[in-house]
Tab-separated table of C-alpha atoms in Angstrom:
chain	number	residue	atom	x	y	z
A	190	UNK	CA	0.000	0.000	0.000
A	191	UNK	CA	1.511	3.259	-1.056
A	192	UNK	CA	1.442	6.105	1.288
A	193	UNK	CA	-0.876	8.677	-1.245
A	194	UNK	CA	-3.433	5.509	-0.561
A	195	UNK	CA	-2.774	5.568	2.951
A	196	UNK	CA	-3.724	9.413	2.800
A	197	UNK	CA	-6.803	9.671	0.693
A	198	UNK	CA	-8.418	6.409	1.716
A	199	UNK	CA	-9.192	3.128	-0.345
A	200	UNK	CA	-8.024	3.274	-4.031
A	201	UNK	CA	-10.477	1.279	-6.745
A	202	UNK	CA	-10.011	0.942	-10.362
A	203	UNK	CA	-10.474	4.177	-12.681
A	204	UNK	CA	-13.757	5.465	-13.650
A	205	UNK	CA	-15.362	5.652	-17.478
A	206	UNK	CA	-12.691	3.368	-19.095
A	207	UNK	CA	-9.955	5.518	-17.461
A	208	UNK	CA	-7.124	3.240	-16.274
A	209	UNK	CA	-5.562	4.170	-13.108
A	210	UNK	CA	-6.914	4.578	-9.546
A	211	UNK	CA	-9.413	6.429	-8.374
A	212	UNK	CA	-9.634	7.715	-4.753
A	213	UNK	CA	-12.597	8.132	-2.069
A	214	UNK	CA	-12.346	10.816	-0.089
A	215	UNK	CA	-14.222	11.561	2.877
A	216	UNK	CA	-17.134	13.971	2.177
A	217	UNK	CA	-17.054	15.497	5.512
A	218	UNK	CA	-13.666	16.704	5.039
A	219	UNK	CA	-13.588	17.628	1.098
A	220	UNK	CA	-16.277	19.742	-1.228
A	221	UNK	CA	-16.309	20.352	-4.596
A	222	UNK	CA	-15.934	24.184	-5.666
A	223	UNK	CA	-15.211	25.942	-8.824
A	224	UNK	CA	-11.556	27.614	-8.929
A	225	UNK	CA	-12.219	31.256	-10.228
A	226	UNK	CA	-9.509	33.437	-11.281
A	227	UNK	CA	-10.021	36.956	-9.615
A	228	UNK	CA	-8.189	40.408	-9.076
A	229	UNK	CA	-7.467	41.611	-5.875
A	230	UNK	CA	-9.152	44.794	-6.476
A	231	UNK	CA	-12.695	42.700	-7.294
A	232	UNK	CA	-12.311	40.836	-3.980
A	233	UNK	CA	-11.420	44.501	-2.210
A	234	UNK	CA	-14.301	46.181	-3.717
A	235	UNK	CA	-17.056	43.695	-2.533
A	236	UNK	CA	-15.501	43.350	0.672
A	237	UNK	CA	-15.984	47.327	0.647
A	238	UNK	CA	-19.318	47.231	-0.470
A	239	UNK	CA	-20.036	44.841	2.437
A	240	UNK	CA	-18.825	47.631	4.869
A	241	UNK	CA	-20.497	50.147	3.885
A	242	UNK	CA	-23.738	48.323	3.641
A	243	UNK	CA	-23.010	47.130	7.107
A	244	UNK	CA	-21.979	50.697	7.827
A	245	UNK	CA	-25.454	52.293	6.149
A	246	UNK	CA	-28.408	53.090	8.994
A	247	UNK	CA	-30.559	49.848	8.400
A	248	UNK	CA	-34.028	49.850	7.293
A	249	UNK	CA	-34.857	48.551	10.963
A	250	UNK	CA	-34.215	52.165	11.837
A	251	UNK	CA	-37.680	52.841	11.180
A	252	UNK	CA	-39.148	49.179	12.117
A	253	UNK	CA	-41.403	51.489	14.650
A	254	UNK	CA	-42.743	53.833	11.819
A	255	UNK	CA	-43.053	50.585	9.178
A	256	UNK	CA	-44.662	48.636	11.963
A	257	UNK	CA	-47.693	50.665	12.035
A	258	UNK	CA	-47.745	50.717	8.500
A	259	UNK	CA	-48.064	47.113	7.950
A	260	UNK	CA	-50.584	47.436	11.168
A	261	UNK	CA	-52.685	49.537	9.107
A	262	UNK	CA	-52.567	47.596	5.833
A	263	UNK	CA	-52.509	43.995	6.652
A	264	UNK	CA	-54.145	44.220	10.218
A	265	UNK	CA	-51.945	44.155	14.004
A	266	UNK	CA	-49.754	41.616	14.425
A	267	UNK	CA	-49.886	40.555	10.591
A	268	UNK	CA	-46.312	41.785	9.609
A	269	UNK	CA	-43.487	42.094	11.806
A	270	UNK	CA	-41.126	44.823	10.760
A	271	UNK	CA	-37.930	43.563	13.060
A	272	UNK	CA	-38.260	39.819	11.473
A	273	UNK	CA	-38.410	41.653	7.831
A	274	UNK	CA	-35.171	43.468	8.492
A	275	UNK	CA	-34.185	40.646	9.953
A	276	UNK	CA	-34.376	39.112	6.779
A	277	UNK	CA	-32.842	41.843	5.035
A	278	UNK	CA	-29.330	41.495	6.349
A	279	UNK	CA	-29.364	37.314	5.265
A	280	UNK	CA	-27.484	38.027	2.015
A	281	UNK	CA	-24.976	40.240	3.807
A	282	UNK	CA	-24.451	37.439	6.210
A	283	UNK	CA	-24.369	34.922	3.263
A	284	UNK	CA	-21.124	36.028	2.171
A	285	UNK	CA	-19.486	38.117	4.656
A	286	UNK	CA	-17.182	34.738	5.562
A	287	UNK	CA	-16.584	33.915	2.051
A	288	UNK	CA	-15.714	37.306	1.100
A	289	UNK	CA	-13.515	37.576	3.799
A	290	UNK	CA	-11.692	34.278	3.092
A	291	UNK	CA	-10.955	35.326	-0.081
A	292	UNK	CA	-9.494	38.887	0.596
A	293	UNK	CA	-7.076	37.446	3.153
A	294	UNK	CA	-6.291	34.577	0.431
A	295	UNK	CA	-4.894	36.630	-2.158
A	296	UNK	CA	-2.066	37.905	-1.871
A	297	UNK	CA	-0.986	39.222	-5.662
A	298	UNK	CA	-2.913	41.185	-8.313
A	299	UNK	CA	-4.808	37.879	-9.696
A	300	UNK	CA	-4.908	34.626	-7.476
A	301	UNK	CA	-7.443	32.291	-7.249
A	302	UNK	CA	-10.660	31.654	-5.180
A	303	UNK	CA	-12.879	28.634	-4.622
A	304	UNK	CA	-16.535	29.237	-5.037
A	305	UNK	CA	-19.070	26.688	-3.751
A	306	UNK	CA	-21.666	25.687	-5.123
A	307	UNK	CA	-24.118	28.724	-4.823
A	308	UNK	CA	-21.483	31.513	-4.141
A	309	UNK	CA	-22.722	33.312	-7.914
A	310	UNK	CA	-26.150	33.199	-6.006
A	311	UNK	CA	-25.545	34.425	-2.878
A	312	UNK	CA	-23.285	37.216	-4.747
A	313	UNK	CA	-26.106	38.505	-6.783
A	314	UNK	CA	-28.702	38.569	-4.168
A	315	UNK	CA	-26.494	40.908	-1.690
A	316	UNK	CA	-25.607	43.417	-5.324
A	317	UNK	CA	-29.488	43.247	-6.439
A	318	UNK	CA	-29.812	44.302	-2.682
A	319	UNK	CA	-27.599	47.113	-2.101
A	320	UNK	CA	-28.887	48.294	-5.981
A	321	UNK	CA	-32.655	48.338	-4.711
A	322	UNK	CA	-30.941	50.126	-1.346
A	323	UNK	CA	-29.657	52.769	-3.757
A	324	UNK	CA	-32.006	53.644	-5.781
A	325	UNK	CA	-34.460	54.005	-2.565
A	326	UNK	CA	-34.556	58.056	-2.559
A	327	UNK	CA	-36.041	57.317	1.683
A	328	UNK	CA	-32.758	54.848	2.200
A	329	UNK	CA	-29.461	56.576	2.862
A	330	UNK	CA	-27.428	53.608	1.747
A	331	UNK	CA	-25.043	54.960	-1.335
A	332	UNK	CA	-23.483	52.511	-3.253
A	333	UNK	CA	-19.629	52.972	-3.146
A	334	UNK	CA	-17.272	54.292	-5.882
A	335	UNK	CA	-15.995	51.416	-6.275
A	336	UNK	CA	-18.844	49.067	-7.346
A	337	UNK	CA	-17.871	48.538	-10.460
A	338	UNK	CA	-14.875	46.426	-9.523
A	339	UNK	CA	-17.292	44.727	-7.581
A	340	UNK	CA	-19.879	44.033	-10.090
A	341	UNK	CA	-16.504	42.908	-12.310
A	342	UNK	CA	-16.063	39.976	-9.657
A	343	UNK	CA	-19.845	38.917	-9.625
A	344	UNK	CA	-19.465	38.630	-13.789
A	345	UNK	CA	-15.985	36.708	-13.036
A	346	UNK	CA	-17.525	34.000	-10.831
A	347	UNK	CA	-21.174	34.151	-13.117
A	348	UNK	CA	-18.671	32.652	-15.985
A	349	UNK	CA	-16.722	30.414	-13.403
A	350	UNK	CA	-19.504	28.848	-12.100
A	351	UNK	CA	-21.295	28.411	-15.189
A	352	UNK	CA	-18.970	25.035	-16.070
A	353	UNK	CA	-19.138	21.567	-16.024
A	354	UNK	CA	-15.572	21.566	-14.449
A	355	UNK	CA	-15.279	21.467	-10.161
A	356	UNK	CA	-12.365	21.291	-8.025
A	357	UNK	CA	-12.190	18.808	-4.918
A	358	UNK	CA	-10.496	20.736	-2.103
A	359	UNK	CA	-10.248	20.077	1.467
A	360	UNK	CA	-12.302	22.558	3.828
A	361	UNK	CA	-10.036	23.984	5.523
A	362	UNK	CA	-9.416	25.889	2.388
A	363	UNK	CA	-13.180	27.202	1.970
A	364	UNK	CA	-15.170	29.606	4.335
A	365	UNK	CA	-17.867	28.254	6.751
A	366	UNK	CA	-21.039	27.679	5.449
């Protein structure tokens, strides 16, 4: 027994008419991700973008003043205005880990991040966000200067992701879920 068979668990034969060796891995310790090729700049624009959409007044600011509006329109008790804001910071909190993984992972001008499976998702739903935050005239939130480098990462990991090909990493490489 070799020792890369000692390491990765029980070899069998190759897959598809592939000769060779194929290895099991243990699922609890390994996930399949798609590598992305990034600039640093992307990563440190979204990260930015997450601060200062973290940084904005929230919504909840007025949960008192949209309470009694959803009193008045769907009846007391029908709408609660802390659970919706609630609600409002999930994508934020969605990709805050990921996004920070990946800003203290590279370390030169390009490098490479790994995306799980429903990253491009999560992404999207925290820009479509902050863009319906912006173009509320009654929020204060302001979209940064920088947001196009962001956008520039979301379209970087929408073609990444949209692949056949995956990666098999270990964990301790990828962000909490």
């Amino acid at each position: 027994m070799g020792i890369l068979e000692l390491m990765l668990g029980n070899s069998e034969p190759g897959e598809q008419g592939v000769e060779g060796k194929s290895y099991a891995l243990p699922k609890e310790t390994h996930d399949f991700v798609y590598p992305v090729a990034v600039r640093r700049e992307e990563v440190a624009a979204f990260a930015e973008l997450l601060a200062t959409e973290a940084d904005a007044p929230p919504l909840a600011d007025a949960s008192g003043d949209l309470q009694s509006v959803f009193d008045g329109l769907v009846g007391e008790g029908g709408v609660d205005a802390d659970e919706l804001a609630d609600q409002m910071s999930r994508p934020r909190e969605a990709i805050e880990p990921m996004i920070e993984t990946w800003d203290e992972t590279i370390e030169r001008d390009i490098g490479v991040v790994y995306a799980r499976i429903g990253a491009y998702e999560n992404l999207l739903a925290f820009v479509k966000f902050c863009k319906q935050r912006d173009e509320d005239d009654d929020d204060p939130f302001d979209l940064p200067e920088t947001f196009p480098d962001a956008a520039a990462l979301l379209k970087r990991l929408e073609e990444g992701t949209d692949t056949q090909y995956r990666a098999l990493v270990h964990t301790d490489l990828l962000p909490d879920e």
